[in-house]
Amino acid sequence: MRRFAGLILWLMLVPGARAQTAFQGSVYFLAGIPQGAFRTNVDNAGFGLDFDFGWRFLEVPVFLGAEAGFMIYGVERRREPFSLTIPDVTVDVETVNNMAMGHLLMRLQPGLDRLWPFVEGLIGGRYFYTRTTIESEQQREIAASNNYEDVALSYGYGGGLEIELYRKPTPKRTQRFLIHLGGRYLYGSEAEYLRKGSIRRENGRVMYDVYRSRTNVLIWRFGVTFHF
């Protein structure tokens, strides 16, 4: 994994290597399914957005870049009195379980006319946090707080297919618009996190049911890619 990360950084920073590259960016809708012990504790899918950006080499079928995204895997909403002294005024209380992630990635992707199959490897990290927000009836945030948070090492592999829908040749490179269909399996180190129903209120006190496990997850992505 160290060699993989070092290769990505070296190729991204060397001026000679970057001279024969084109920028590429993508945005995706994602669905994540916990795996293994993580699935034992969180038995529902999560949904979110994901972004890739980096350089596509023109002479070899290699893309080097970074990925950033987030997934929501639990939401709870309820109405509560504004305070003990003002029980006739109520507010909306929302608790959201989140997983943010960021990776360096290397993708092998030959262009076969309009079809662009690919395989990829990733290494990075994930940030688990549960956040509770109080909102007014006009959906204005009154107060918010992170209830619990932790981080985990993340690495994995993926593959899929991009389908070219549009291309425009230019003097230096070809601009393209593609549809992306792909999946990733991410291995995650142990982390502590909350799930839906983890926050309990007993006799005016807040109690947390904290879960700990490895954080493997299978992610499916659908989106669009641009070659500039």
PDB file of C-alpha atoms in Angstrom:
ATOM      1  CA  MET A   1       0.000   0.000   0.000  1.00  0.00           C
ATOM      2  CA  ARG A   2       2.908   2.370   0.699  1.00  0.00           C
ATOM      3  CA  ARG A   3       4.336   1.726  -2.771  1.00  0.00           C
ATOM      4  CA  PHE A   4       0.899   2.289  -4.296  1.00  0.00           C
ATOM      5  CA  ALA A   5       0.458   5.645  -2.528  1.00  0.00           C
ATOM      6  CA  GLY A   6       4.035   6.663  -3.346  1.00  0.00           C
ATOM      7  CA  LEU A   7       3.556   5.893  -7.052  1.00  0.00           C
ATOM      8  CA  ILE A   8       0.426   8.043  -7.168  1.00  0.00           C
ATOM      9  CA  LEU A   9       2.130  11.000  -5.490  1.00  0.00           C
ATOM     10  CA  TRP A  10       5.250  10.709  -7.658  1.00  0.00           C
ATOM     11  CA  LEU A  11       3.356  10.646 -10.940  1.00  0.00           C
ATOM     12  CA  MET A  12       1.075  13.499  -9.862  1.00  0.00           C
ATOM     13  CA  LEU A  13       3.991  15.757  -8.859  1.00  0.00           C
ATOM     14  CA  VAL A  14       6.599  15.066 -11.562  1.00  0.00           C
ATOM     15  CA  PRO A  15       6.311  17.881 -14.178  1.00  0.00           C
ATOM     16  CA  GLY A  16       7.386  15.644 -17.070  1.00  0.00           C
ATOM     17  CA  ALA A  17       4.721  13.095 -16.311  1.00  0.00           C
ATOM     18  CA  ARG A  18       1.975  15.672 -15.956  1.00  0.00           C
ATOM     19  CA  ALA A  19       2.900  17.301 -19.305  1.00  0.00           C
ATOM     20  CA  GLN A  20       1.141  14.500 -21.213  1.00  0.00           C
ATOM     21  CA  THR A  21      -2.019  14.367 -19.152  1.00  0.00           C
ATOM     22  CA  ALA A  22      -5.575  15.646 -19.311  1.00  0.00           C
ATOM     23  CA  PHE A  23      -7.801  16.589 -16.396  1.00  0.00           C
ATOM     24  CA  GLN A  24     -10.696  14.277 -15.567  1.00  0.00           C
ATOM     25  CA  GLY A  25     -13.539  14.802 -13.109  1.00  0.00           C
ATOM     26  CA  SER A  26     -16.543  12.718 -12.045  1.00  0.00           C
ATOM     27  CA  VAL A  27     -19.582  12.966  -9.802  1.00  0.00           C
ATOM     28  CA  TYR A  28     -21.576   9.955  -8.620  1.00  0.00           C
ATOM     29  CA  PHE A  29     -24.594   8.873  -6.647  1.00  0.00           C
ATOM     30  CA  LEU A  30     -23.595   5.995  -4.378  1.00  0.00           C
ATOM     31  CA  ALA A  31     -25.231   3.227  -2.393  1.00  0.00           C
ATOM     32  CA  GLY A  32     -23.183   1.506   0.294  1.00  0.00           C
ATOM     33  CA  ILE A  33     -23.867  -1.901   1.857  1.00  0.00           C
ATOM     34  CA  PRO A  34     -21.995  -2.712   5.100  1.00  0.00           C
ATOM     35  CA  GLN A  35     -20.118  -6.017   5.084  1.00  0.00           C
ATOM     36  CA  GLY A  36     -19.020  -8.519   7.723  1.00  0.00           C
ATOM     37  CA  ALA A  37     -19.094  -7.340  11.341  1.00  0.00           C
ATOM     38  CA  PHE A  38     -20.084  -3.857  10.186  1.00  0.00           C
ATOM     39  CA  ARG A  39     -23.218  -5.324   8.604  1.00  0.00           C
ATOM     40  CA  THR A  40     -24.030  -7.181  11.831  1.00  0.00           C
ATOM     41  CA  ASN A  41     -24.261  -3.805  13.589  1.00  0.00           C
ATOM     42  CA  VAL A  42     -25.647  -1.714  10.705  1.00  0.00           C
ATOM     43  CA  ASP A  43     -28.078  -3.842   8.701  1.00  0.00           C
ATOM     44  CA  ASN A  44     -29.299  -1.146   6.300  1.00  0.00           C
ATOM     45  CA  ALA A  45     -27.815   0.437   3.189  1.00  0.00           C
ATOM     46  CA  GLY A  46     -26.482   3.987   3.104  1.00  0.00           C
ATOM     47  CA  PHE A  47     -26.695   6.598   0.358  1.00  0.00           C
ATOM     48  CA  GLY A  48     -24.632   9.614  -0.620  1.00  0.00           C
ATOM     49  CA  LEU A  49     -22.480  11.406  -3.187  1.00  0.00           C
ATOM     50  CA  ASP A  50     -18.932  10.851  -4.385  1.00  0.00           C
ATOM     51  CA  PHE A  51     -16.405  12.828  -6.455  1.00  0.00           C
ATOM     52  CA  ASP A  52     -13.246  11.814  -8.353  1.00  0.00           C
ATOM     53  CA  PHE A  53     -10.721  14.219  -9.843  1.00  0.00           C
ATOM     54  CA  GLY A  54      -7.197  13.915 -11.219  1.00  0.00           C
ATOM     55  CA  TRP A  55      -5.102  13.365 -14.329  1.00  0.00           C
ATOM     56  CA  ARG A  56      -5.608  10.904 -17.157  1.00  0.00           C
ATOM     57  CA  PHE A  57      -2.391   9.990 -18.979  1.00  0.00           C
ATOM     58  CA  LEU A  58      -2.640  10.302 -22.758  1.00  0.00           C
ATOM     59  CA  GLU A  59       0.089   7.809 -23.682  1.00  0.00           C
ATOM     60  CA  VAL A  60      -0.883   5.017 -21.267  1.00  0.00           C
ATOM     61  CA  PRO A  61      -4.339   3.927 -19.990  1.00  0.00           C
ATOM     62  CA  VAL A  62      -3.777   5.219 -16.439  1.00  0.00           C
ATOM     63  CA  PHE A  63      -5.749   7.673 -14.304  1.00  0.00           C
ATOM     64  CA  LEU A  64      -4.264   9.004 -11.044  1.00  0.00           C
ATOM     65  CA  GLY A  65      -6.230  11.149  -8.680  1.00  0.00           C
ATOM     66  CA  ALA A  66      -8.210  11.484  -5.497  1.00  0.00           C
ATOM     67  CA  GLU A  67     -11.713  10.686  -4.321  1.00  0.00           C
ATOM     68  CA  ALA A  68     -13.902  12.391  -1.728  1.00  0.00           C
ATOM     69  CA  GLY A  69     -17.438  11.527  -0.718  1.00  0.00           C
ATOM     70  CA  PHE A  70     -19.941  10.918   2.021  1.00  0.00           C
ATOM     71  CA  MET A  71     -22.638   8.407   2.906  1.00  0.00           C
ATOM     72  CA  ILE A  72     -25.582   8.702   5.299  1.00  0.00           C
ATOM     73  CA  TYR A  73     -26.424   5.355   6.889  1.00  0.00           C
ATOM     74  CA  GLY A  74     -29.049   6.364   9.437  1.00  0.00           C
ATOM     75  CA  VAL A  75     -31.510   9.216  10.107  1.00  0.00           C
ATOM     76  CA  GLU A  76     -33.866   9.790  13.047  1.00  0.00           C
ATOM     77  CA  ARG A  77     -36.328  12.681  13.401  1.00  0.00           C
ATOM     78  CA  ARG A  78     -38.589  13.685  16.264  1.00  0.00           C
ATOM     79  CA  ARG A  79     -40.303  16.736  17.755  1.00  0.00           C
ATOM     80  CA  GLU A  80     -39.412  17.901  21.255  1.00  0.00           C
ATOM     81  CA  PRO A  81     -40.413  20.802  23.555  1.00  0.00           C
ATOM     82  CA  PHE A  82     -38.044  23.742  23.180  1.00  0.00           C
ATOM     83  CA  SER A  83     -37.209  23.514  26.908  1.00  0.00           C
ATOM     84  CA  LEU A  84     -38.628  22.329  30.222  1.00  0.00           C
ATOM     85  CA  THR A  85     -39.829  25.859  30.944  1.00  0.00           C
ATOM     86  CA  ILE A  86     -41.366  26.366  27.463  1.00  0.00           C
ATOM     87  CA  PRO A  87     -43.088  23.035  26.723  1.00  0.00           C
ATOM     88  CA  ASP A  88     -45.701  24.586  24.434  1.00  0.00           C
ATOM     89  CA  VAL A  89     -43.054  25.471  21.803  1.00  0.00           C
ATOM     90  CA  THR A  90     -41.669  22.485  19.888  1.00  0.00           C
ATOM     91  CA  VAL A  91     -38.672  22.077  17.595  1.00  0.00           C
ATOM     92  CA  ASP A  92     -37.497  19.444  15.106  1.00  0.00           C
ATOM     93  CA  VAL A  93     -34.603  17.271  16.297  1.00  0.00           C
ATOM     94  CA  GLU A  94     -32.688  15.326  13.646  1.00  0.00           C
ATOM     95  CA  THR A  95     -29.879  12.833  14.253  1.00  0.00           C
ATOM     96  CA  VAL A  96     -27.824  11.677  11.253  1.00  0.00           C
ATOM     97  CA  ASN A  97     -25.196   8.922  11.097  1.00  0.00           C
ATOM     98  CA  ASN A  98     -22.531   9.859   8.546  1.00  0.00           C
ATOM     99  CA  MET A  99     -19.469   8.349   6.925  1.00  0.00           C
ATOM    100  CA  ALA A 100     -17.113  10.743   5.098  1.00  0.00           C
ATOM    101  CA  MET A 101     -14.255   9.302   3.045  1.00  0.00           C
ATOM    102  CA  GLY A 102     -11.218  10.321   1.047  1.00  0.00           C
ATOM    103  CA  HIS A 103      -8.803   8.172  -0.970  1.00  0.00           C
ATOM    104  CA  LEU A 104      -5.923   8.353  -3.397  1.00  0.00           C
ATOM    105  CA  LEU A 105      -6.682   6.160  -6.385  1.00  0.00           C
ATOM    106  CA  MET A 106      -5.028   4.580  -9.382  1.00  0.00           C
ATOM    107  CA  ARG A 107      -7.174   3.366 -12.265  1.00  0.00           C
ATOM    108  CA  LEU A 108      -6.250   1.297 -15.324  1.00  0.00           C
ATOM    109  CA  GLN A 109      -8.701   2.215 -18.074  1.00  0.00           C
ATOM    110  CA  PRO A 110      -8.179   1.536 -21.777  1.00  0.00           C
ATOM    111  CA  GLY A 111     -10.458   3.224 -24.275  1.00  0.00           C
ATOM    112  CA  LEU A 112     -12.198   0.729 -26.587  1.00  0.00           C
ATOM    113  CA  ASP A 113     -13.967   3.107 -28.941  1.00  0.00           C
ATOM    114  CA  ARG A 114     -17.050   4.200 -26.927  1.00  0.00           C
ATOM    115  CA  LEU A 115     -16.489   1.747 -24.071  1.00  0.00           C
ATOM    116  CA  TRP A 116     -14.035   2.423 -21.217  1.00  0.00           C
ATOM    117  CA  PRO A 117     -13.736  -0.586 -18.846  1.00  0.00           C
ATOM    118  CA  PHE A 118     -11.591  -0.062 -15.752  1.00  0.00           C
ATOM    119  CA  VAL A 119     -10.082  -1.586 -12.614  1.00  0.00           C
ATOM    120  CA  GLU A 120      -8.767   0.510  -9.733  1.00  0.00           C
ATOM    121  CA  GLY A 121      -7.072   0.485  -6.349  1.00  0.00           C
ATOM    122  CA  LEU A 122      -7.573   2.950  -3.495  1.00  0.00           C
ATOM    123  CA  ILE A 123      -6.033   3.880  -0.142  1.00  0.00           C
ATOM    124  CA  GLY A 124      -7.134   6.547   2.308  1.00  0.00           C
ATOM    125  CA  GLY A 125      -9.354   7.002   5.320  1.00  0.00           C
ATOM    126  CA  ARG A 126     -12.905   7.323   6.578  1.00  0.00           C
ATOM    127  CA  TYR A 127     -14.481   9.550   9.225  1.00  0.00           C
ATOM    128  CA  PHE A 128     -17.540   8.302  11.110  1.00  0.00           C
ATOM    129  CA  TYR A 129     -19.625  10.856  12.966  1.00  0.00           C
ATOM    130  CA  THR A 130     -23.143  11.203  14.319  1.00  0.00           C
ATOM    131  CA  ARG A 131     -24.585  14.722  14.422  1.00  0.00           C
ATOM    132  CA  THR A 132     -27.769  16.006  16.063  1.00  0.00           C
ATOM    133  CA  THR A 133     -29.366  19.237  14.837  1.00  0.00           C
ATOM    134  CA  ILE A 134     -32.228  21.309  16.263  1.00  0.00           C
ATOM    135  CA  GLU A 135     -34.278  23.199  13.664  1.00  0.00           C
ATOM    136  CA  SER A 136     -37.208  25.601  13.732  1.00  0.00           C
ATOM    137  CA  GLU A 137     -40.414  25.080  11.737  1.00  0.00           C
ATOM    138  CA  GLN A 138     -38.803  27.189   8.986  1.00  0.00           C
ATOM    139  CA  GLN A 139     -35.950  24.614   8.785  1.00  0.00           C
ATOM    140  CA  ARG A 140     -33.465  27.069  10.298  1.00  0.00           C
ATOM    141  CA  GLU A 141     -30.721  25.547  12.400  1.00  0.00           C
ATOM    142  CA  ILE A 142     -30.904  26.585  16.048  1.00  0.00           C
ATOM    143  CA  ALA A 143     -28.143  24.392  17.471  1.00  0.00           C
ATOM    144  CA  ALA A 144     -26.076  21.362  16.494  1.00  0.00           C
ATOM    145  CA  SER A 145     -23.543  19.032  18.039  1.00  0.00           C
ATOM    146  CA  ASN A 146     -21.482  15.981  17.101  1.00  0.00           C
ATOM    147  CA  ASN A 147     -22.532  13.150  19.399  1.00  0.00           C
ATOM    148  CA  TYR A 148     -19.748  10.717  18.534  1.00  0.00           C
ATOM    149  CA  GLU A 149     -16.874  10.441  16.032  1.00  0.00           C
ATOM    150  CA  ASP A 150     -13.987   8.187  15.025  1.00  0.00           C
ATOM    151  CA  VAL A 151     -11.671   7.525  12.064  1.00  0.00           C
ATOM    152  CA  ALA A 152     -10.613   4.382  10.207  1.00  0.00           C
ATOM    153  CA  LEU A 153      -7.966   3.416   7.657  1.00  0.00           C
ATOM    154  CA  SER A 154      -9.562   2.508   4.329  1.00  0.00           C
ATOM    155  CA  TYR A 155      -8.277   0.693   1.253  1.00  0.00           C
ATOM    156  CA  GLY A 156      -9.729  -1.464  -1.479  1.00  0.00           C
ATOM    157  CA  TYR A 157     -10.331  -2.141  -5.135  1.00  0.00           C
ATOM    158  CA  GLY A 158     -13.028  -1.628  -7.722  1.00  0.00           C
ATOM    159  CA  GLY A 159     -14.063  -1.942 -11.318  1.00  0.00           C
ATOM    160  CA  GLY A 160     -16.727  -1.046 -13.798  1.00  0.00           C
ATOM    161  CA  LEU A 161     -17.508   0.477 -17.160  1.00  0.00           C
ATOM    162  CA  GLU A 162     -17.848   3.983 -18.574  1.00  0.00           C
ATOM    163  CA  ILE A 163     -19.875   4.554 -21.740  1.00  0.00           C
ATOM    164  CA  GLU A 164     -18.961   7.514 -23.929  1.00  0.00           C
ATOM    165  CA  LEU A 165     -21.976   9.563 -25.016  1.00  0.00           C
ATOM    166  CA  TYR A 166     -20.246  12.624 -26.470  1.00  0.00           C
ATOM    167  CA  ARG A 167     -16.809  13.606 -27.760  1.00  0.00           C
ATOM    168  CA  LYS A 168     -15.282  16.759 -29.162  1.00  0.00           C
ATOM    169  CA  PRO A 169     -11.725  16.664 -30.599  1.00  0.00           C
ATOM    170  CA  THR A 170      -9.498  19.675 -29.884  1.00  0.00           C
ATOM    171  CA  PRO A 171      -5.919  20.443 -31.044  1.00  0.00           C
ATOM    172  CA  LYS A 172      -4.366  19.056 -27.822  1.00  0.00           C
ATOM    173  CA  ARG A 173      -6.849  16.437 -26.574  1.00  0.00           C
ATOM    174  CA  THR A 174     -10.381  15.093 -26.931  1.00  0.00           C
ATOM    175  CA  GLN A 175     -13.154  16.268 -24.625  1.00  0.00           C
ATOM    176  CA  ARG A 176     -15.627  13.565 -23.585  1.00  0.00           C
ATOM    177  CA  PHE A 177     -18.799  13.029 -21.587  1.00  0.00           C
ATOM    178  CA  LEU A 178     -19.353   9.510 -20.206  1.00  0.00           C
ATOM    179  CA  ILE A 179     -21.826   7.576 -18.062  1.00  0.00           C
ATOM    180  CA  HIS A 180     -20.179   5.702 -15.180  1.00  0.00           C
ATOM    181  CA  LEU A 181     -21.273   2.340 -13.720  1.00  0.00           C
ATOM    182  CA  GLY A 182     -19.022   0.813 -11.095  1.00  0.00           C
ATOM    183  CA  GLY A 183     -18.500  -0.866  -7.767  1.00  0.00           C
ATOM    184  CA  ARG A 184     -15.895  -0.802  -5.003  1.00  0.00           C
ATOM    185  CA  TYR A 185     -15.081  -3.034  -2.062  1.00  0.00           C
ATOM    186  CA  LEU A 186     -13.448  -1.037   0.726  1.00  0.00           C
ATOM    187  CA  TYR A 187     -11.721  -2.671   3.671  1.00  0.00           C
ATOM    188  CA  GLY A 188     -11.844  -0.599   6.847  1.00  0.00           C
ATOM    189  CA  SER A 189      -9.914  -0.832  10.098  1.00  0.00           C
ATOM    190  CA  GLU A 190     -11.733  -1.013  13.420  1.00  0.00           C
ATOM    191  CA  ALA A 191     -13.693   2.067  14.431  1.00  0.00           C
ATOM    192  CA  GLU A 192     -16.310   3.057  16.979  1.00  0.00           C
ATOM    193  CA  TYR A 193     -19.593   4.456  15.683  1.00  0.00           C
ATOM    194  CA  LEU A 194     -23.265   4.935  16.440  1.00  0.00           C
ATOM    195  CA  ARG A 195     -26.180   3.591  14.443  1.00  0.00           C
ATOM    196  CA  LYS A 196     -29.875   4.405  14.230  1.00  0.00           C
ATOM    197  CA  GLY A 197     -31.313   4.001  17.728  1.00  0.00           C
ATOM    198  CA  SER A 198     -27.936   4.273  19.493  1.00  0.00           C
ATOM    199  CA  ILE A 199     -28.882   7.441  21.392  1.00  0.00           C
ATOM    200  CA  ARG A 200     -31.212   6.851  24.338  1.00  0.00           C
ATOM    201  CA  ARG A 201     -32.654   9.249  26.901  1.00  0.00           C
ATOM    202  CA  GLU A 202     -33.139   7.898  30.416  1.00  0.00           C
ATOM    203  CA  ASN A 203     -34.264  10.081  33.342  1.00  0.00           C
ATOM    204  CA  GLY A 204     -33.072  13.235  31.626  1.00  0.00           C
ATOM    205  CA  ARG A 205     -29.648  11.791  30.739  1.00  0.00           C
ATOM    206  CA  VAL A 206     -28.300  10.882  27.308  1.00  0.00           C
ATOM    207  CA  MET A 207     -26.936   7.348  26.892  1.00  0.00           C
ATOM    208  CA  TYR A 208     -24.932   6.102  23.883  1.00  0.00           C
ATOM    209  CA  ASP A 209     -24.876   2.516  22.614  1.00  0.00           C
ATOM    210  CA  VAL A 210     -21.464   2.519  20.916  1.00  0.00           C
ATOM    211  CA  TYR A 211     -20.532  -0.192  18.402  1.00  0.00           C
ATOM    212  CA  ARG A 212     -17.010  -1.225  17.420  1.00  0.00           C
ATOM    213  CA  SER A 213     -15.963  -3.387  14.475  1.00  0.00           C
ATOM    214  CA  ARG A 214     -14.043  -3.431  11.237  1.00  0.00           C
ATOM    215  CA  THR A 215     -15.760  -1.199   8.706  1.00  0.00           C
ATOM    216  CA  ASN A 216     -15.795  -3.061   5.377  1.00  0.00           C
ATOM    217  CA  VAL A 217     -18.339  -1.765   2.892  1.00  0.00           C
ATOM    218  CA  LEU A 218     -19.451  -2.567  -0.669  1.00  0.00           C
ATOM    219  CA  ILE A 219     -20.227   0.564  -2.690  1.00  0.00           C
ATOM    220  CA  TRP A 220     -22.132   0.828  -5.975  1.00  0.00           C
ATOM    221  CA  ARG A 221     -21.783   4.057  -7.964  1.00  0.00           C
ATOM    222  CA  PHE A 222     -23.694   5.610 -10.853  1.00  0.00           C
ATOM    223  CA  GLY A 223     -22.676   8.969 -12.286  1.00  0.00           C
ATOM    224  CA  VAL A 224     -21.035  10.992 -15.027  1.00  0.00           C
ATOM    225  CA  THR A 225     -17.410  11.604 -16.037  1.00  0.00           C
ATOM    226  CA  PHE A 226     -15.859  14.486 -17.967  1.00  0.00           C
ATOM    227  CA  HIS A 227     -12.561  14.471 -19.898  1.00  0.00           C
ATOM    228  CA  PHE A 228     -11.181  17.978 -20.424  1.00  0.00           C
TER     229      PHE A 228
END
